[in-house]
């Protein structure tokens, strides 16, 4: 293993694993903290998927450190700490505390923090994160159920979470190339900085960053930060060129979509699938809380649907409805209620012969995959930027971060699977 990565949620891990695989590294995604002495086979990169984005910071730190130790024991030379391209976090963490704990563990002086992913519309300029054409704080992320983002200035956001000093590597420096970036990081280190937000508005900027970070012990960011790193190992003649498949053989069995994301893109995908004639079941959190809707009743509905179109089970709702539910149930309780329900539905469906799942939502996917007991995912063809099909021996899984994918994702992703 050359690269070891720790992602704070499952779909983020998949996204990074896809990025590394697409750039030619043999990559495996591992679900949860690997046990001591875990065998990573011939993987050149291993991405550990945690579910640590919204848990207490101290727990996120403990899980991340345990993962880093397992990856280092497996031979990793560089550690990536991967978080969401929209910098999903709160003032309590968890990006700052985890990054600083990893710096301490690795005895590293400074790390870059860059969540930019231009292909998905996330760009950073002067430390400000844009989602498409609007600032993060004006994007749908302002209404996220768990990590609402009200400040687009990432230097400020990260500084509120960090003990050490946070600075900026501006685009003007990135444009001067890897040497200038390295010099800027050295100067920042001398002036007492520990974490540096880095601007990036094009893939070329991420490649410059990647080149500048050859040999860096810790790198933090979105999946985009993984774009330029494989080339460093290739330049040293330590990896070859593996290519991504364009189709994937899927196990025989029925298919279903489970959507627990309330992100704008997912709500559009739900509307699109319903308009295209997909049978759809709307999960209503208050009815789940009252016991009127149960996993068993939802499964009965799914099984009763015709087999020609994968049915859709969704809890996705608009920001006002989510706020109303949260006011009644509590934010975390509402989230956990829906996540557990969809996870339970997935397990019962698997036991009824369902083998093909699309799951929308990072937290939701984490809950589903944990319940399904999947540990290692092979990376398959890319459905949309940041979203591959993945395989375990028994299942085909597409785990979609809420905001990713085109409007027809739930309808067309199936076309890449072979029987
Ligand atoms: P995303 O990838 O869009 O962030 P997540 O699955 O990570 O999606 O987060 C969405 C959160 O919102 C989950 O905890 C989910 O259980 C919760 N949730 C889903 N539907 C509703 C709803 N109708 N009301 C309140 N919370 C909801």
Short mmCIF file of C-alpha atoms in Angstrom, two decimals, residues 28-374:
data_model
loop_
_atom_site.label_atom_id
_atom_site.label_comp_id
_atom_site.label_asym_id
_atom_site.label_seq_id
_atom_site.Cartn_x
_atom_site.Cartn_y
_atom_site.Cartn_z
CA UNK A 28 -10.12 -1.00 -2.28
CA UNK A 29 -12.72 0.65 -0.08
CA UNK A 30 -12.85 -0.71 3.44
CA UNK A 31 -15.96 -0.14 5.58
CA UNK A 32 -15.20 0.81 9.18
CA UNK A 33 -11.94 0.78 11.17
CA UNK A 34 -9.80 -2.11 9.84
CA UNK A 35 -8.93 -4.67 12.51
CA UNK A 36 -5.31 -4.95 13.66
CA UNK A 37 -3.26 -6.86 11.08
CA UNK A 38 -5.95 -6.47 8.39
CA UNK A 39 -4.90 -7.93 5.03
CA UNK A 40 -5.27 -5.35 2.26
CA UNK A 41 -4.19 -7.75 -0.49
CA UNK A 42 -2.43 -6.12 -3.43
CA UNK A 43 -4.21 -2.76 -3.03
CA UNK A 44 -2.03 0.26 -3.77
CA UNK A 45 -4.57 2.55 -2.15
CA UNK A 46 -7.02 1.74 0.64
CA UNK A 47 -9.86 4.08 1.53
CA UNK A 48 -11.39 3.48 4.96
CA UNK A 49 -15.00 4.64 5.18
CA UNK A 50 -16.00 5.89 8.60
CA UNK A 51 -19.30 7.43 9.68
CA UNK A 52 -17.64 10.17 11.67
CA UNK A 53 -18.90 13.40 10.13
CA UNK A 54 -21.54 14.21 12.71
CA UNK A 55 -20.54 12.19 15.78
CA UNK A 56 -18.86 13.96 18.75
CA UNK A 57 -15.39 15.25 17.76
CA UNK A 58 -13.58 13.10 20.34
CA UNK A 59 -15.12 9.94 18.87
CA UNK A 60 -14.31 11.04 15.32
CA UNK A 61 -10.69 11.60 16.40
CA UNK A 62 -10.47 8.16 18.04
CA UNK A 63 -11.87 6.32 15.00
CA UNK A 64 -9.67 8.29 12.59
CA UNK A 65 -6.50 7.65 14.61
CA UNK A 66 -7.28 3.92 14.85
CA UNK A 67 -7.82 3.80 11.08
CA UNK A 68 -4.61 5.71 10.40
CA UNK A 69 -2.64 3.28 12.56
CA UNK A 70 -4.08 0.31 10.66
CA UNK A 71 -3.22 1.94 7.33
CA UNK A 72 0.32 2.79 8.46
CA UNK A 73 0.77 -0.78 9.66
CA UNK A 74 -0.37 -1.89 6.18
CA UNK A 75 2.43 0.16 4.63
CA UNK A 76 0.77 3.48 3.79
CA UNK A 77 3.30 6.25 3.15
CA UNK A 78 0.78 9.06 2.87
CA UNK A 79 -2.49 9.54 4.70
CA UNK A 80 -5.41 11.40 3.18
CA UNK A 81 -8.19 12.66 5.43
CA UNK A 82 -11.22 12.98 3.14
CA UNK A 83 -14.30 15.06 3.92
CA UNK A 84 -17.13 16.43 1.84
CA UNK A 85 -16.54 18.77 -1.09
CA UNK A 86 -18.99 21.14 0.62
CA UNK A 87 -16.88 21.04 3.82
CA UNK A 88 -19.79 19.57 5.83
CA UNK A 89 -19.04 20.25 9.50
CA UNK A 90 -20.07 22.34 12.48
CA UNK A 91 -18.11 24.73 14.70
CA UNK A 92 -17.53 21.77 17.05
CA UNK A 93 -15.78 19.80 14.28
CA UNK A 94 -15.05 17.40 12.96
CA UNK A 95 -12.63 18.48 10.22
CA UNK A 96 -10.33 20.58 12.42
CA UNK A 97 -10.00 18.20 15.38
CA UNK A 98 -9.41 15.12 13.18
CA UNK A 99 -6.88 16.90 10.93
CA UNK A 100 -4.90 18.16 13.93
CA UNK A 101 -4.95 14.76 15.66
CA UNK A 102 -3.62 13.14 12.47
CA UNK A 103 -0.89 15.80 12.17
CA UNK A 104 0.19 14.89 15.71
CA UNK A 105 0.11 11.14 15.03
CA UNK A 106 2.13 11.50 11.82
CA UNK A 107 4.48 14.03 13.36
CA UNK A 108 3.74 16.27 10.38
CA UNK A 109 4.15 20.05 10.61
CA UNK A 110 1.37 21.25 8.29
CA UNK A 111 -1.39 19.97 6.03
CA UNK A 112 -3.35 21.37 3.12
CA UNK A 113 -7.15 21.47 3.32
CA UNK A 114 -8.81 21.60 -0.10
CA UNK A 115 -12.34 20.35 -0.72
CA UNK A 116 -12.56 21.65 -4.31
CA UNK A 117 -14.04 19.32 -6.92
CA UNK A 118 -14.57 21.38 -10.08
CA UNK A 119 -16.25 18.51 -11.99
CA UNK A 120 -19.06 18.59 -9.43
CA UNK A 121 -19.17 22.39 -9.30
CA UNK A 122 -17.19 22.86 -6.08
CA UNK A 123 -14.49 25.49 -6.49
CA UNK A 124 -12.51 27.53 -3.99
CA UNK A 125 -11.32 31.07 -4.68
CA UNK A 126 -9.74 33.31 -2.06
CA UNK A 127 -10.68 30.68 0.48
CA UNK A 128 -14.38 30.96 -0.39
CA UNK A 129 -16.17 27.83 -1.47
CA UNK A 130 -18.59 28.08 -4.37
CA UNK A 131 -21.21 25.47 -5.20
CA UNK A 132 -21.88 25.98 -8.88
CA UNK A 133 -22.19 29.75 -9.24
CA UNK A 134 -23.18 30.60 -5.68
CA UNK A 135 -21.34 30.80 -2.38
CA UNK A 136 -21.62 27.73 -0.14
CA UNK A 137 -23.67 29.79 2.34
CA UNK A 138 -26.25 30.57 -0.38
CA UNK A 139 -26.31 27.02 -1.78
CA UNK A 140 -28.77 24.32 -0.69
CA UNK A 141 -26.10 23.38 1.92
CA UNK A 142 -27.46 26.21 4.09
CA UNK A 143 -30.44 23.93 4.77
CA UNK A 144 -28.63 20.61 5.30
CA UNK A 145 -30.42 18.60 8.01
CA UNK A 146 -27.23 17.82 9.99
CA UNK A 147 -24.49 20.23 8.91
CA UNK A 148 -26.05 23.47 7.67
CA UNK A 149 -23.26 25.67 6.19
CA UNK A 150 -23.76 29.39 6.79
CA UNK A 151 -20.23 30.66 6.09
CA UNK A 152 -18.47 30.24 2.73
CA UNK A 153 -15.09 31.44 4.00
CA UNK A 154 -13.34 28.13 4.69
CA UNK A 155 -10.40 29.74 6.49
CA UNK A 156 -12.89 31.12 9.01
CA UNK A 157 -14.89 27.88 9.13
CA UNK A 158 -11.83 25.74 9.78
CA UNK A 159 -10.30 28.22 12.22
CA UNK A 160 -13.39 27.92 14.42
CA UNK A 161 -12.73 24.16 14.63
CA UNK A 162 -8.96 24.19 15.03
CA UNK A 163 -6.51 24.90 17.85
CA UNK A 164 -3.64 25.78 15.49
CA UNK A 165 -3.49 28.63 12.97
CA UNK A 166 -5.34 28.28 9.64
CA UNK A 167 -4.14 30.10 6.50
CA UNK A 168 -4.68 30.26 2.74
CA UNK A 169 -2.72 29.20 -0.33
CA UNK A 170 -4.35 31.52 -2.90
CA UNK A 171 -4.94 30.67 -6.56
CA UNK A 172 -2.19 33.10 -7.64
CA UNK A 173 0.34 30.83 -5.91
CA UNK A 174 -1.20 27.61 -7.27
CA UNK A 175 -0.96 29.07 -10.78
CA UNK A 176 2.80 29.44 -10.35
CA UNK A 177 3.16 25.68 -10.00
CA UNK A 178 4.16 23.01 -7.50
CA UNK A 179 7.42 24.67 -6.46
CA UNK A 180 5.63 27.89 -5.50
CA UNK A 181 3.06 25.92 -3.51
CA UNK A 182 5.78 24.06 -1.63
CA UNK A 183 7.53 27.35 -0.86
CA UNK A 184 4.25 28.87 0.37
CA UNK A 185 3.65 25.88 2.64
CA UNK A 186 7.16 26.13 4.06
CA UNK A 187 6.71 29.84 4.76
CA UNK A 188 3.31 29.19 6.34
CA UNK A 189 4.80 26.52 8.55
CA UNK A 190 7.50 28.95 9.70
CA UNK A 191 4.86 31.54 10.60
CA UNK A 192 3.10 29.02 12.81
CA UNK A 193 0.31 27.75 10.54
CA UNK A 194 -0.86 24.14 10.84
CA UNK A 195 -3.68 23.93 8.30
CA UNK A 196 -3.85 25.68 4.93
CA UNK A 197 -7.01 26.06 2.86
CA UNK A 198 -5.94 25.86 -0.79
CA UNK A 199 -7.76 27.53 -3.68
CA UNK A 200 -8.61 25.42 -6.74
CA UNK A 201 -11.03 26.21 -9.56
CA UNK A 202 -9.89 23.76 -12.25
CA UNK A 203 -8.66 20.19 -12.32
CA UNK A 204 -5.26 21.61 -13.34
CA UNK A 205 -5.06 23.37 -9.95
CA UNK A 206 -5.70 20.08 -8.17
CA UNK A 207 -2.95 18.43 -10.21
CA UNK A 208 -0.51 21.18 -9.22
CA UNK A 209 -1.48 20.65 -5.59
CA UNK A 210 -1.02 16.90 -6.00
CA UNK A 211 2.48 17.39 -7.40
CA UNK A 212 3.34 19.84 -4.63
CA UNK A 213 2.23 17.33 -2.01
CA UNK A 214 4.50 14.47 -3.14
CA UNK A 215 5.91 13.06 0.06
CA UNK A 216 3.58 15.02 2.37
CA UNK A 217 2.63 12.80 5.29
CA UNK A 218 -0.92 14.17 5.63
CA UNK A 219 -3.21 15.65 3.01
CA UNK A 220 -6.79 16.69 3.73
CA UNK A 221 -9.60 17.55 1.38
CA UNK A 222 -12.36 16.34 -0.89
CA UNK A 223 -11.95 13.61 -3.45
CA UNK A 224 -10.40 16.15 -5.84
CA UNK A 225 -7.27 16.21 -3.72
CA UNK A 226 -6.71 12.59 -4.76
CA UNK A 227 -6.51 13.51 -8.45
CA UNK A 228 -2.86 14.50 -8.63
CA UNK A 229 -1.37 12.12 -6.05
CA UNK A 230 -1.17 8.87 -8.08
CA UNK A 231 1.08 10.59 -10.66
CA UNK A 232 3.72 11.08 -7.95
CA UNK A 233 3.95 7.32 -7.44
CA UNK A 234 3.83 6.71 -11.21
CA UNK A 235 6.72 9.13 -11.75
CA UNK A 236 8.69 7.01 -9.27
CA UNK A 237 7.81 3.88 -11.26
CA UNK A 238 5.91 2.42 -8.30
CA UNK A 239 2.45 2.00 -9.88
CA UNK A 240 1.27 1.03 -13.36
CA UNK A 241 -1.87 2.04 -15.20
CA UNK A 242 -5.05 0.20 -14.35
CA UNK A 243 -8.21 1.42 -16.06
CA UNK A 244 -11.78 1.60 -14.79
CA UNK A 245 -14.33 -0.83 -16.25
CA UNK A 246 -17.25 0.68 -18.18
CA UNK A 247 -19.79 -2.00 -17.21
CA UNK A 248 -20.21 -4.29 -14.23
CA UNK A 249 -21.43 -7.83 -13.82
CA UNK A 250 -24.14 -7.79 -11.13
CA UNK A 251 -25.47 -10.68 -9.08
CA UNK A 252 -28.90 -12.01 -10.09
CA UNK A 253 -31.73 -10.51 -8.06
CA UNK A 254 -34.17 -7.62 -7.81
CA UNK A 255 -33.29 -3.93 -7.59
CA UNK A 256 -34.45 -1.02 -5.42
CA UNK A 257 -33.67 2.65 -4.78
CA UNK A 258 -33.51 3.89 -1.17
CA UNK A 259 -33.26 7.68 -0.85
CA UNK A 260 -32.69 9.26 2.57
CA UNK A 261 -31.04 12.43 1.34
CA UNK A 262 -32.93 15.73 1.39
CA UNK A 263 -30.37 17.43 -0.84
CA UNK A 264 -31.61 19.39 -3.82
CA UNK A 265 -30.11 16.97 -6.37
CA UNK A 266 -31.71 13.94 -4.72
CA UNK A 267 -35.11 15.61 -4.51
CA UNK A 268 -34.81 16.29 -8.25
CA UNK A 269 -33.88 12.66 -8.87
CA UNK A 270 -36.90 11.48 -6.86
CA UNK A 271 -39.21 13.73 -8.89
CA UNK A 272 -37.59 12.55 -12.13
CA UNK A 273 -38.00 8.85 -11.25
CA UNK A 274 -41.66 9.37 -10.29
CA UNK A 275 -42.30 11.27 -13.54
CA UNK A 276 -40.62 8.41 -15.45
CA UNK A 277 -43.13 5.97 -13.94
CA UNK A 278 -41.08 4.37 -11.13
CA UNK A 279 -43.31 3.10 -8.33
CA UNK A 280 -42.52 5.26 -5.30
CA UNK A 281 -43.17 5.00 -1.56
CA UNK A 282 -42.88 8.16 0.52
CA UNK A 283 -41.52 7.64 4.02
CA UNK A 284 -43.07 10.13 6.48
CA UNK A 285 -40.87 10.47 9.59
CA UNK A 286 -43.75 11.31 11.93
CA UNK A 287 -45.58 8.17 10.79
CA UNK A 288 -42.43 6.15 11.39
CA UNK A 289 -42.20 7.65 14.88
CA UNK A 290 -45.84 6.78 15.59
CA UNK A 291 -45.41 3.25 14.26
CA UNK A 292 -47.87 3.76 11.38
CA UNK A 293 -45.06 3.12 8.86
CA UNK A 294 -42.68 0.25 9.61
CA UNK A 295 -39.86 -1.48 7.78
CA UNK A 296 -42.10 -4.54 7.36
CA UNK A 297 -44.93 -2.55 5.79
CA UNK A 298 -42.54 -0.78 3.42
CA UNK A 299 -40.94 -4.08 2.40
CA UNK A 300 -44.39 -5.55 1.70
CA UNK A 301 -45.07 -2.62 -0.61
CA UNK A 302 -41.70 -2.97 -2.41
CA UNK A 303 -42.11 -6.70 -2.98
CA UNK A 304 -45.62 -6.20 -4.37
CA UNK A 305 -44.38 -3.89 -7.15
CA UNK A 306 -43.93 -5.13 -10.72
CA UNK A 307 -40.38 -6.28 -11.44
CA UNK A 308 -39.88 -4.26 -14.64
CA UNK A 309 -38.90 -0.98 -12.89
CA UNK A 310 -36.90 -0.74 -9.66
CA UNK A 311 -39.19 0.72 -6.97
CA UNK A 312 -38.15 3.83 -5.04
CA UNK A 313 -38.47 4.30 -1.27
CA UNK A 314 -37.74 7.89 -0.30
CA UNK A 315 -37.86 10.15 2.75
CA UNK A 316 -36.46 13.10 0.81
CA UNK A 317 -38.37 16.29 1.57
CA UNK A 318 -37.96 20.04 1.22
CA UNK A 319 -36.20 22.18 3.86
CA UNK A 320 -39.43 23.47 5.49
CA UNK A 321 -40.81 19.96 5.96
CA UNK A 322 -37.46 18.75 7.35
CA UNK A 323 -37.39 21.65 9.83
CA UNK A 324 -40.94 20.89 10.96
CA UNK A 325 -40.06 17.23 11.55
CA UNK A 326 -36.87 18.19 13.40
CA UNK A 327 -38.82 20.60 15.63
CA UNK A 328 -41.02 17.70 16.71
CA UNK A 329 -38.50 14.84 16.91
CA UNK A 330 -35.13 16.60 17.33
CA UNK A 331 -32.56 16.90 14.54
CA UNK A 332 -30.40 13.89 15.31
CA UNK A 333 -33.34 11.74 16.39
CA UNK A 334 -35.19 12.43 13.12
CA UNK A 335 -32.04 11.60 11.14
CA UNK A 336 -31.37 8.40 13.06
CA UNK A 337 -35.01 7.32 12.82
CA UNK A 338 -35.03 7.54 9.02
CA UNK A 339 -31.53 6.07 8.61
CA UNK A 340 -32.36 3.06 10.79
CA UNK A 341 -35.62 2.50 9.00
CA UNK A 342 -34.03 2.49 5.54
CA UNK A 343 -31.20 0.28 6.83
CA UNK A 344 -33.74 -2.20 8.21
CA UNK A 345 -35.64 -2.12 4.91
CA UNK A 346 -32.42 -2.91 3.02
CA UNK A 347 -31.65 -5.94 5.18
CA UNK A 348 -35.14 -7.43 4.86
CA UNK A 349 -35.10 -6.83 1.09
CA UNK A 350 -31.70 -8.53 0.82
CA UNK A 351 -33.15 -11.50 2.68
CA UNK A 352 -35.94 -11.53 0.06
CA UNK A 353 -33.49 -11.76 -2.86
CA UNK A 354 -32.80 -8.10 -3.63
CA UNK A 355 -29.15 -7.79 -4.71
CA UNK A 356 -28.98 -4.42 -6.47
CA UNK A 357 -29.30 -1.23 -4.46
CA UNK A 358 -29.00 2.45 -5.21
CA UNK A 359 -28.78 4.40 -1.95
CA UNK A 360 -28.92 8.21 -1.87
CA UNK A 361 -27.40 10.11 1.04
CA UNK A 362 -24.03 9.83 2.75
CA UNK A 363 -25.30 9.12 6.25
CA UNK A 364 -28.07 6.99 4.81
CA UNK A 365 -25.61 4.90 2.78
CA UNK A 366 -23.43 4.46 5.85
CA UNK A 367 -26.35 3.09 7.84
CA UNK A 368 -27.47 0.79 5.00
CA UNK A 369 -24.04 -0.67 4.25
CA UNK A 370 -23.30 -1.22 7.94
CA UNK A 371 -26.56 -3.12 8.33
CA UNK A 372 -25.90 -5.14 5.18
CA UNK A 373 -22.54 -6.09 6.68
CA UNK A 374 -20.44 -5.22 3.61
#
